Amino acid sequence: MNRIFSTDHRTIGLQYLLLAAVAVVIGTIMSLMMRIHLVWPDRFLPIKPEDYLALVTLHGTLMLFFVLTTAPQSGFGNLILPAQIGARHMAFPLLNAASFWLTAVALATLLASSFVQGGAAISGWTAYPPLSAVASAGPGQGLGMDLWLASIALFGIATTASSINTLTTIVARRCSGMTWQRLPLTVWGWFTASLLSIIAFSVLLAALLLLFLDRHAHASFFIPAGDLVSGTLHTQGNGSPLLWLHLFWFFGHPEVYIAILPGMGLTSMILANFSRRRVFAYRTMISTTLLIGLLGILVWGHHMFVAGLNPFVGSAFSISTMAIALPSSAKVLSWLATTWRSRPRYTTPMLFALGFVSLFITGGLTGPILAQPILDQYLHNTYFVVAHFHLIMAMAGIFGLYAATYYWFPLIANGRILSERLGRWHFFTTFAGAYATFLPMHLAGLAGEPRHYSQLTGMASASSRLLGRQLPLQDFITHAAFLLAEAQLIFVVNLIQTLRRPGHASNNPWDATTLEWSPPIAPDAEPSVHREPCEYAADGSFSPQWEPAHKPE
Amino acid sequence: MSLPFSPLLPIDASAHGPALDRHLILNLAIALALLAITHLILLIGLVRSRISTQRSIWAVEYLPLAALALLFAALTIHAERLWASTRYTGADPAALQVEVTGLQFAWYFRYPGSDARFGTTRPQLADAPAGNPLGLDPADPTSADDFLSSNLVLPANREVDLRLEAQDVIHGFSVPELRIKQNAIPGQPQHIHLTPTLPGTYAILCTQLCGLGHHRMSANLRVLPQPEYQAWLKAKEAAATQ
């Protein structure tokens, strides 16, 4: 029991990664089911429209919360962060374990919602009311929706607690010499993401509570008077559905940065390591990380350009959203400068970090397009948006996770290194699959195809004509999605093969400079740090953070 | 219009559309160019041999950033001018008034009739099988000549002021060919205005997830030349006041 209900941060980190792995497998299978149904509605998976929407909801919820939030932040945060700042433990070990188990209960609750009467919720991961507020609004909006609310509330509490833990650990548990300017950029990513989590999830929790009261206590925060849903007339109070959108997106936008910031930090460090270079403009990288975090909570309204806001508000949010392009571009420039005419070593972690940069650029460049309300009034809720956020958040996010896994595997698995040969195969097939799946979606979006449609033909004539043309393209995307999913089997094979072999890696197989790779020290000794990370000399020699300034000759 | 990328878009049938299309295509071209440039820099930097000269942060980071800031500012300003011209002010008082109501899972279009005034609706009175899905109040004299249509019929080249409503949940009113999209929110009517230009039949979609029939919540927009529209309107009005 002690091994399962452990308070050791490394065990908890692994448990988080295992949970994320379960979620990503289920979420991927669900996405493939949706893709099959969309292209061949009657042949293989003749699922009902409500089942399709339940898949939409579960896929989004699983991937956003249980994969992209937990794995980089709580998973690798627990596994690596303490060692990287020279702390022996997380600040609150018991709270840490409680956070994990609460997250596990949240996942079980979410999955259980598929098996109750009416099935899982069908209102998407954004749960806009009154669809989400009234049980009669559709199948799944009864008990299924309640379980969704319970799951996300538990998840929010767990993530807030876990983020407080991470933040406290970074602030209070750094070893001697680990000043703020010497913190690895991964730590800055975790730091900023934790700050955002605490701010954003508390607002989400409040919103979930209000929605729960609307559903069960006859409150009307989000339901206007006179709302008539399938024969049920709402007479009390006079709420506003837009209030939910404000509260939800005040959480929802920072959420995408929570998912991507640790990956950005890691990418910076890996590019430097395998290029044998300092991170170009290290201080600027720290400030842009914080700036992205700050701007990230000021831009939620760009999700609401066509939601019914005053058009002047659209202008304000357009400007704040455009502003985010600048710190993000600064990061890209720094990555390009770090690798520019260096002497790169193409290890698998380096390849995935380069893939992260590529996907971040490709996905990011459509951000400013969607930030312009006049263009958003055409592209909103089309496949163009699906392509944008899958490239930048889902794919770059996953590439960050793979870079982390390949890079830190020797630390996680007792000195075992994943096979480089299989790793390269895994990278190139995944990279090709990611682009083949999500790049063509821009075209479907430009042609006007909305998302969340379980069927493209068979409706009133004009819409069938407009949408039916997209079938060949969607057919291609479905095939590409299968390639992308199958490519992940290479990773599974690699994982199994490597775990069956004994570990033989040296203490510091990648010649890294950060503290998690330092040789073991005596149990009563304190680690100390003497310089910024990523100090590489022109001749390829390097000075790790733990090495004293003047080496004894 | 033979701009690059324009074959990717559906036919443009609205007055504000061509400017929107040009701006969208400019944005796509810039994004594609930046994509190519950054990837080229990345690839060239990786392929060519090492240099160890110190690079200035001004040349590598601050100057390109300033250039990008100017570029994004210019795009924002241009986009804002287009947005302002379509959204900052309401419709001309002479614009044709039509009310659009979304409900699970249909669009209804209400015309005010010859008195140019919409009658009151009460949700308690809504009864779709009895032919009154919106709950039009028969006691209100202004409602007598109102008529409903399941397709939106508009004259070409006349501004229309659409009043968007939703009866139950949020719906997304979208006409790709008119380059327009606006959510209809229960309890909070919205106004949008536009001028269709090109006669034809176009798809009206719902773009906000609204329940299990979301994908089939569509209707047709028929843009008619002025005389044909007048004939349609006369027939409808005659039928409504009988």
PDB file of C-alpha atoms in Angstrom, chain A residues 49-50 53 56 122-124 128-131 137-139 224 226-230 233 240-242 245 275-277 280-281 284 305-309 311-312 314-315 318-319 322 325-326 329-330 332-334 336-344 346 350 354 357-358 361-362 365 368-369 372-382 384 435 443 446-448 450-455 459-463 465-467 537-538, chain B residues 5 8-10 16 20-21 23-24 27-28 30-32 34-42 44-52 55-58 60-62 64-65 68-69 72 75-76 78-80 82-83 86-88 104-105 123-124 126 133 166-170 174-188 190 201-221:
ATOM      1  CA  PRO A  49     -25.639  12.158 -33.029  1.00  0.00           C
ATOM      2  CA  GLU A  50     -25.728  12.324 -29.228  1.00  0.00           C
ATOM      3  CA  LEU A  53     -21.320  14.868 -29.253  1.00  0.00           C
ATOM      4  CA  VAL A  56     -16.591  15.470 -28.696  1.00  0.00           C
ATOM      5  CA  ILE A 122     -23.008  16.537 -25.028  1.00  0.00           C
ATOM      6  CA  SER A 123     -22.261  20.235 -24.587  1.00  0.00           C
ATOM      7  CA  GLY A 124     -18.553  20.115 -25.450  1.00  0.00           C
ATOM      8  CA  TYR A 128     -22.136  26.660 -22.670  1.00  0.00           C
ATOM      9  CA  PRO A 129     -25.444  27.207 -20.854  1.00  0.00           C
ATOM     10  CA  PRO A 130     -28.416  27.007 -21.128  1.00  0.00           C
ATOM     11  CA  LEU A 131     -27.525  23.748 -22.957  1.00  0.00           C
ATOM     12  CA  ALA A 137     -31.735  20.258 -23.231  1.00  0.00           C
ATOM     13  CA  GLY A 138     -30.510  16.910 -24.531  1.00  0.00           C
ATOM     14  CA  PRO A 139     -29.499  13.368 -23.655  1.00  0.00           C
ATOM     15  CA  PRO A 224     -32.656  34.119 -18.715  1.00  0.00           C
ATOM     16  CA  GLY A 226     -38.594  33.065 -20.437  1.00  0.00           C
ATOM     17  CA  ASP A 227     -36.073  30.479 -21.623  1.00  0.00           C
ATOM     18  CA  LEU A 228     -38.031  27.616 -23.137  1.00  0.00           C
ATOM     19  CA  VAL A 229     -36.138  24.337 -23.533  1.00  0.00           C
ATOM     20  CA  SER A 230     -38.048  21.291 -24.837  1.00  0.00           C
ATOM     21  CA  LEU A 233     -40.206  27.145 -19.285  1.00  0.00           C
ATOM     22  CA  SER A 240     -27.149  35.688 -18.710  1.00  0.00           C
ATOM     23  CA  PRO A 241     -25.557  32.862 -20.679  1.00  0.00           C
ATOM     24  CA  LEU A 242     -22.766  35.327 -21.510  1.00  0.00           C
ATOM     25  CA  LEU A 245     -18.649  32.562 -21.318  1.00  0.00           C
ATOM     26  CA  SER A 275      23.358  22.780 -29.923  1.00  0.00           C
ATOM     27  CA  ARG A 276      26.045  23.210 -27.262  1.00  0.00           C
ATOM     28  CA  ARG A 277      25.102  26.849 -26.929  1.00  0.00           C
ATOM     29  CA  PHE A 280      20.091  33.059 -26.754  1.00  0.00           C
ATOM     30  CA  ALA A 281      18.846  36.017 -24.643  1.00  0.00           C
ATOM     31  CA  THR A 284      14.521  37.876 -22.275  1.00  0.00           C
ATOM     32  CA  PHE A 305     -16.013  38.034 -30.821  1.00  0.00           C
ATOM     33  CA  VAL A 306     -19.244  36.662 -32.252  1.00  0.00           C
ATOM     34  CA  ALA A 307     -20.823  35.682 -28.933  1.00  0.00           C
ATOM     35  CA  GLY A 308     -22.798  38.875 -28.513  1.00  0.00           C
ATOM     36  CA  LEU A 309     -20.385  41.353 -26.934  1.00  0.00           C
ATOM     37  CA  PRO A 311     -18.177  45.381 -30.824  1.00  0.00           C
ATOM     38  CA  PHE A 312     -15.887  47.869 -29.038  1.00  0.00           C
ATOM     39  CA  GLY A 314     -14.012  42.984 -29.618  1.00  0.00           C
ATOM     40  CA  SER A 315     -11.561  45.704 -30.626  1.00  0.00           C
ATOM     41  CA  SER A 318      -8.200  42.045 -30.556  1.00  0.00           C
ATOM     42  CA  ILE A 319      -5.382  44.364 -29.517  1.00  0.00           C
ATOM     43  CA  MET A 322      -2.262  40.604 -31.006  1.00  0.00           C
ATOM     44  CA  ALA A 325       2.232  37.490 -30.696  1.00  0.00           C
ATOM     45  CA  LEU A 326       5.236  39.591 -29.651  1.00  0.00           C
ATOM     46  CA  SER A 329       7.752  35.730 -31.568  1.00  0.00           C
ATOM     47  CA  ALA A 330      10.588  36.720 -29.241  1.00  0.00           C
ATOM     48  CA  VAL A 332      10.812  31.806 -31.645  1.00  0.00           C
ATOM     49  CA  LEU A 333      13.606  34.251 -32.557  1.00  0.00           C
ATOM     50  CA  SER A 334      15.570  33.113 -29.540  1.00  0.00           C
ATOM     51  CA  LEU A 336      16.266  30.213 -34.073  1.00  0.00           C
ATOM     52  CA  ALA A 337      19.282  32.135 -32.772  1.00  0.00           C
ATOM     53  CA  THR A 338      20.209  29.336 -30.367  1.00  0.00           C
ATOM     54  CA  THR A 339      20.348  26.732 -33.118  1.00  0.00           C
ATOM     55  CA  TRP A 340      21.640  29.066 -35.867  1.00  0.00           C
ATOM     56  CA  ARG A 341      24.885  27.587 -37.258  1.00  0.00           C
ATOM     57  CA  SER A 342      25.527  25.602 -34.135  1.00  0.00           C
ATOM     58  CA  ARG A 343      26.832  22.055 -34.060  1.00  0.00           C
ATOM     59  CA  PRO A 344      23.574  20.227 -33.391  1.00  0.00           C
ATOM     60  CA  TYR A 346      20.227  15.080 -33.585  1.00  0.00           C
ATOM     61  CA  MET A 350      16.447  17.344 -29.915  1.00  0.00           C
ATOM     62  CA  LEU A 354      12.796  21.053 -33.138  1.00  0.00           C
ATOM     63  CA  VAL A 357       9.424  24.797 -32.648  1.00  0.00           C
ATOM     64  CA  SER A 358       8.059  23.973 -36.098  1.00  0.00           C
ATOM     65  CA  ILE A 361       5.337  28.447 -35.484  1.00  0.00           C
ATOM     66  CA  THR A 362       2.819  26.829 -37.831  1.00  0.00           C
ATOM     67  CA  LEU A 365       0.896  32.036 -37.124  1.00  0.00           C
ATOM     68  CA  PRO A 368      -3.096  36.691 -35.227  1.00  0.00           C
ATOM     69  CA  ILE A 369      -5.540  35.855 -38.043  1.00  0.00           C
ATOM     70  CA  GLN A 372      -8.966  39.955 -35.831  1.00  0.00           C
ATOM     71  CA  PRO A 373     -12.729  40.048 -35.159  1.00  0.00           C
ATOM     72  CA  ILE A 374     -13.623  40.777 -38.776  1.00  0.00           C
ATOM     73  CA  LEU A 375     -11.847  37.562 -39.860  1.00  0.00           C
ATOM     74  CA  ASP A 376     -13.087  35.631 -36.836  1.00  0.00           C
ATOM     75  CA  GLN A 377     -16.659  36.377 -37.878  1.00  0.00           C
ATOM     76  CA  TYR A 378     -15.942  34.127 -40.845  1.00  0.00           C
ATOM     77  CA  LEU A 379     -13.572  31.574 -39.276  1.00  0.00           C
ATOM     78  CA  HIS A 380     -15.034  31.204 -35.769  1.00  0.00           C
ATOM     79  CA  ASN A 381     -16.029  27.627 -34.880  1.00  0.00           C
ATOM     80  CA  THR A 382     -14.817  26.273 -38.220  1.00  0.00           C
ATOM     81  CA  PHE A 384      -9.656  26.571 -39.239  1.00  0.00           C
ATOM     82  CA  TYR A 435       1.094  17.950 -40.313  1.00  0.00           C
ATOM     83  CA  LEU A 443      -8.712  24.344 -45.942  1.00  0.00           C
ATOM     84  CA  LEU A 446     -11.644  28.354 -45.132  1.00  0.00           C
ATOM     85  CA  ALA A 447     -14.358  26.599 -47.136  1.00  0.00           C
ATOM     86  CA  GLY A 448     -16.767  27.296 -44.272  1.00  0.00           C
ATOM     87  CA  PRO A 450     -18.171  24.187 -38.985  1.00  0.00           C
ATOM     88  CA  ARG A 451     -16.785  21.973 -36.226  1.00  0.00           C
ATOM     89  CA  HIS A 452     -18.916  19.661 -34.061  1.00  0.00           C
ATOM     90  CA  TYR A 453     -20.885  18.359 -37.071  1.00  0.00           C
ATOM     91  CA  SER A 454     -21.408  14.613 -36.906  1.00  0.00           C
ATOM     92  CA  GLN A 455     -22.533  14.530 -40.538  1.00  0.00           C
ATOM     93  CA  MET A 459     -29.476  17.946 -44.573  1.00  0.00           C
ATOM     94  CA  ALA A 460     -31.339  20.767 -46.297  1.00  0.00           C
ATOM     95  CA  SER A 461     -30.007  21.239 -49.809  1.00  0.00           C
ATOM     96  CA  ALA A 462     -27.749  24.303 -49.634  1.00  0.00           C
ATOM     97  CA  SER A 463     -25.800  23.129 -46.595  1.00  0.00           C
ATOM     98  CA  ARG A 465     -23.901  21.272 -51.165  1.00  0.00           C
ATOM     99  CA  LEU A 466     -21.541  23.530 -49.192  1.00  0.00           C
ATOM    100  CA  LEU A 467     -20.337  20.839 -46.782  1.00  0.00           C
ATOM    101  CA  ALA A 537      32.414  26.746 -24.377  1.00  0.00           C
ATOM    102  CA  ALA A 538      33.294  27.054 -28.077  1.00  0.00           C
TER     103      ALA A 538
ATOM    104  CA  PHE B   5      -6.249  31.340 -52.020  1.00  0.00           C
ATOM    105  CA  LEU B   8     -10.525  28.086 -51.241  1.00  0.00           C
ATOM    106  CA  LEU B   9     -13.363  30.319 -50.114  1.00  0.00           C
ATOM    107  CA  PRO B  10     -17.031  29.922 -51.058  1.00  0.00           C
ATOM    108  CA  HIS B  16     -18.750  43.774 -47.013  1.00  0.00           C
ATOM    109  CA  LEU B  20     -12.974  40.894 -45.809  1.00  0.00           C
ATOM    110  CA  ASP B  21     -11.742  38.346 -48.347  1.00  0.00           C
ATOM    111  CA  HIS B  23      -7.793  41.095 -45.875  1.00  0.00           C
ATOM    112  CA  LEU B  24      -8.073  37.382 -45.102  1.00  0.00           C
ATOM    113  CA  ASN B  27      -3.203  37.562 -43.772  1.00  0.00           C
ATOM    114  CA  LEU B  28      -2.874  34.049 -45.163  1.00  0.00           C
ATOM    115  CA  ILE B  30       1.794  36.854 -44.691  1.00  0.00           C
ATOM    116  CA  ALA B  31       1.392  33.800 -42.453  1.00  0.00           C
ATOM    117  CA  LEU B  32       2.614  31.533 -45.232  1.00  0.00           C
ATOM    118  CA  LEU B  34       6.572  33.952 -42.249  1.00  0.00           C
ATOM    119  CA  LEU B  35       6.174  30.177 -42.044  1.00  0.00           C
ATOM    120  CA  ALA B  36       8.540  29.706 -44.979  1.00  0.00           C
ATOM    121  CA  ILE B  37      11.087  32.266 -43.723  1.00  0.00           C
ATOM    122  CA  THR B  38      11.288  30.878 -40.183  1.00  0.00           C
ATOM    123  CA  HIS B  39      11.576  27.292 -41.390  1.00  0.00           C
ATOM    124  CA  LEU B  40      14.276  28.299 -43.886  1.00  0.00           C
ATOM    125  CA  ILE B  41      16.244  30.065 -41.158  1.00  0.00           C
ATOM    126  CA  LEU B  42      15.869  27.011 -38.941  1.00  0.00           C
ATOM    127  CA  ILE B  44      19.877  26.732 -42.970  1.00  0.00           C
ATOM    128  CA  GLY B  45      21.074  27.330 -39.414  1.00  0.00           C
ATOM    129  CA  LEU B  46      21.059  23.597 -38.743  1.00  0.00           C
ATOM    130  CA  VAL B  47      22.762  22.603 -42.003  1.00  0.00           C
ATOM    131  CA  ARG B  48      25.566  25.155 -42.191  1.00  0.00           C
ATOM    132  CA  SER B  49      28.660  24.780 -40.084  1.00  0.00           C
ATOM    133  CA  ARG B  50      29.252  26.409 -36.769  1.00  0.00           C
ATOM    134  CA  ILE B  51      30.133  30.047 -36.302  1.00  0.00           C
ATOM    135  CA  SER B  52      31.100  31.324 -32.907  1.00  0.00           C
ATOM    136  CA  ARG B  55      25.594  38.004 -32.196  1.00  0.00           C
ATOM    137  CA  SER B  56      23.986  41.186 -31.020  1.00  0.00           C
ATOM    138  CA  ILE B  57      20.604  40.838 -29.356  1.00  0.00           C
ATOM    139  CA  TRP B  58      19.541  43.983 -31.202  1.00  0.00           C
ATOM    140  CA  VAL B  60      18.757  39.069 -33.877  1.00  0.00           C
ATOM    141  CA  GLU B  61      15.883  39.783 -31.543  1.00  0.00           C
ATOM    142  CA  TYR B  62      14.857  43.388 -31.000  1.00  0.00           C
ATOM    143  CA  PRO B  64      12.964  41.658 -36.046  1.00  0.00           C
ATOM    144  CA  LEU B  65      10.531  42.053 -33.148  1.00  0.00           C
ATOM    145  CA  LEU B  68       6.848  42.152 -36.506  1.00  0.00           C
ATOM    146  CA  ALA B  69       5.214  44.619 -34.117  1.00  0.00           C
ATOM    147  CA  PHE B  72       0.879  43.095 -36.635  1.00  0.00           C
ATOM    148  CA  LEU B  75      -2.926  44.272 -39.786  1.00  0.00           C
ATOM    149  CA  THR B  76      -4.817  45.071 -36.588  1.00  0.00           C
ATOM    150  CA  HIS B  78      -6.798  47.546 -41.064  1.00  0.00           C
ATOM    151  CA  ALA B  79      -8.900  44.775 -39.525  1.00  0.00           C
ATOM    152  CA  GLU B  80     -10.331  47.233 -37.015  1.00  0.00           C
ATOM    153  CA  LEU B  82     -13.268  46.768 -41.492  1.00  0.00           C
ATOM    154  CA  TRP B  83     -14.794  45.609 -38.201  1.00  0.00           C
ATOM    155  CA  THR B  86     -19.649  46.674 -40.302  1.00  0.00           C
ATOM    156  CA  ARG B  87     -20.267  46.567 -36.551  1.00  0.00           C
ATOM    157  CA  TYR B  88     -19.736  49.897 -34.806  1.00  0.00           C
ATOM    158  CA  GLN B 104     -33.517  23.289 -31.173  1.00  0.00           C
ATOM    159  CA  PHE B 105     -33.115  22.516 -34.148  1.00  0.00           C
ATOM    160  CA  PRO B 123     -42.724  31.887 -24.530  1.00  0.00           C
ATOM    161  CA  GLN B 124     -45.791  30.534 -22.692  1.00  0.00           C
ATOM    162  CA  ALA B 126     -45.109  28.819 -28.038  1.00  0.00           C
ATOM    163  CA  PRO B 133     -43.353  28.026 -32.639  1.00  0.00           C
ATOM    164  CA  ALA B 166     -32.714  32.212 -29.386  1.00  0.00           C
ATOM    165  CA  GLN B 167     -35.562  30.489 -27.630  1.00  0.00           C
ATOM    166  CA  ASP B 168     -33.738  27.789 -25.681  1.00  0.00           C
ATOM    167  CA  VAL B 169     -29.937  27.566 -25.927  1.00  0.00           C
ATOM    168  CA  ILE B 170     -27.193  29.539 -27.675  1.00  0.00           C
ATOM    169  CA  SER B 174     -23.749  31.622 -39.855  1.00  0.00           C
ATOM    170  CA  VAL B 175     -23.927  32.204 -43.598  1.00  0.00           C
ATOM    171  CA  PRO B 176     -20.481  31.408 -45.062  1.00  0.00           C
ATOM    172  CA  GLU B 177     -21.370  32.916 -48.444  1.00  0.00           C
ATOM    173  CA  LEU B 178     -22.311  36.201 -46.762  1.00  0.00           C
ATOM    174  CA  ARG B 179     -19.173  36.105 -44.564  1.00  0.00           C
ATOM    175  CA  ILE B 180     -21.302  36.568 -41.464  1.00  0.00           C
ATOM    176  CA  LYS B 181     -21.508  34.804 -38.130  1.00  0.00           C
ATOM    177  CA  GLN B 182     -23.149  35.877 -34.901  1.00  0.00           C
ATOM    178  CA  ASN B 183     -24.406  33.904 -31.950  1.00  0.00           C
ATOM    179  CA  ALA B 184     -28.070  34.082 -31.028  1.00  0.00           C
ATOM    180  CA  ILE B 185     -28.366  34.206 -27.246  1.00  0.00           C
ATOM    181  CA  PRO B 186     -31.519  33.494 -25.256  1.00  0.00           C
ATOM    182  CA  GLY B 187     -32.696  36.582 -23.418  1.00  0.00           C
ATOM    183  CA  GLN B 188     -30.402  38.951 -25.258  1.00  0.00           C
ATOM    184  CA  GLN B 190     -28.620  40.962 -31.135  1.00  0.00           C
ATOM    185  CA  THR B 201     -29.381  30.048 -52.717  1.00  0.00           C
ATOM    186  CA  TYR B 202     -26.971  29.788 -49.796  1.00  0.00           C
ATOM    187  CA  ALA B 203     -26.618  27.709 -46.648  1.00  0.00           C
ATOM    188  CA  ILE B 204     -27.567  29.012 -43.218  1.00  0.00           C
ATOM    189  CA  LEU B 205     -25.799  26.919 -40.595  1.00  0.00           C
ATOM    190  CA  CYS B 206     -25.735  26.687 -36.834  1.00  0.00           C
ATOM    191  CA  THR B 207     -22.150  27.066 -35.620  1.00  0.00           C
ATOM    192  CA  GLN B 208     -22.634  26.939 -31.867  1.00  0.00           C
ATOM    193  CA  LEU B 209     -22.999  23.436 -30.394  1.00  0.00           C
ATOM    194  CA  CYS B 210     -26.678  23.358 -29.428  1.00  0.00           C
ATOM    195  CA  GLY B 211     -27.590  19.722 -28.830  1.00  0.00           C
ATOM    196  CA  LEU B 212     -28.002  16.471 -30.675  1.00  0.00           C
ATOM    197  CA  GLY B 213     -29.553  17.992 -33.823  1.00  0.00           C
ATOM    198  CA  HIS B 214     -26.841  20.638 -34.130  1.00  0.00           C
ATOM    199  CA  HIS B 215     -25.482  19.325 -37.435  1.00  0.00           C
ATOM    200  CA  ARG B 216     -28.870  19.369 -39.133  1.00  0.00           C
ATOM    201  CA  MET B 217     -29.941  22.815 -37.910  1.00  0.00           C
ATOM    202  CA  SER B 218     -29.733  24.451 -41.295  1.00  0.00           C
ATOM    203  CA  ALA B 219     -31.926  26.563 -43.526  1.00  0.00           C
ATOM    204  CA  ASN B 220     -31.664  28.150 -46.948  1.00  0.00           C
ATOM    205  CA  LEU B 221     -31.031  31.765 -47.702  1.00  0.00           C
TER     206      LEU B 221
END
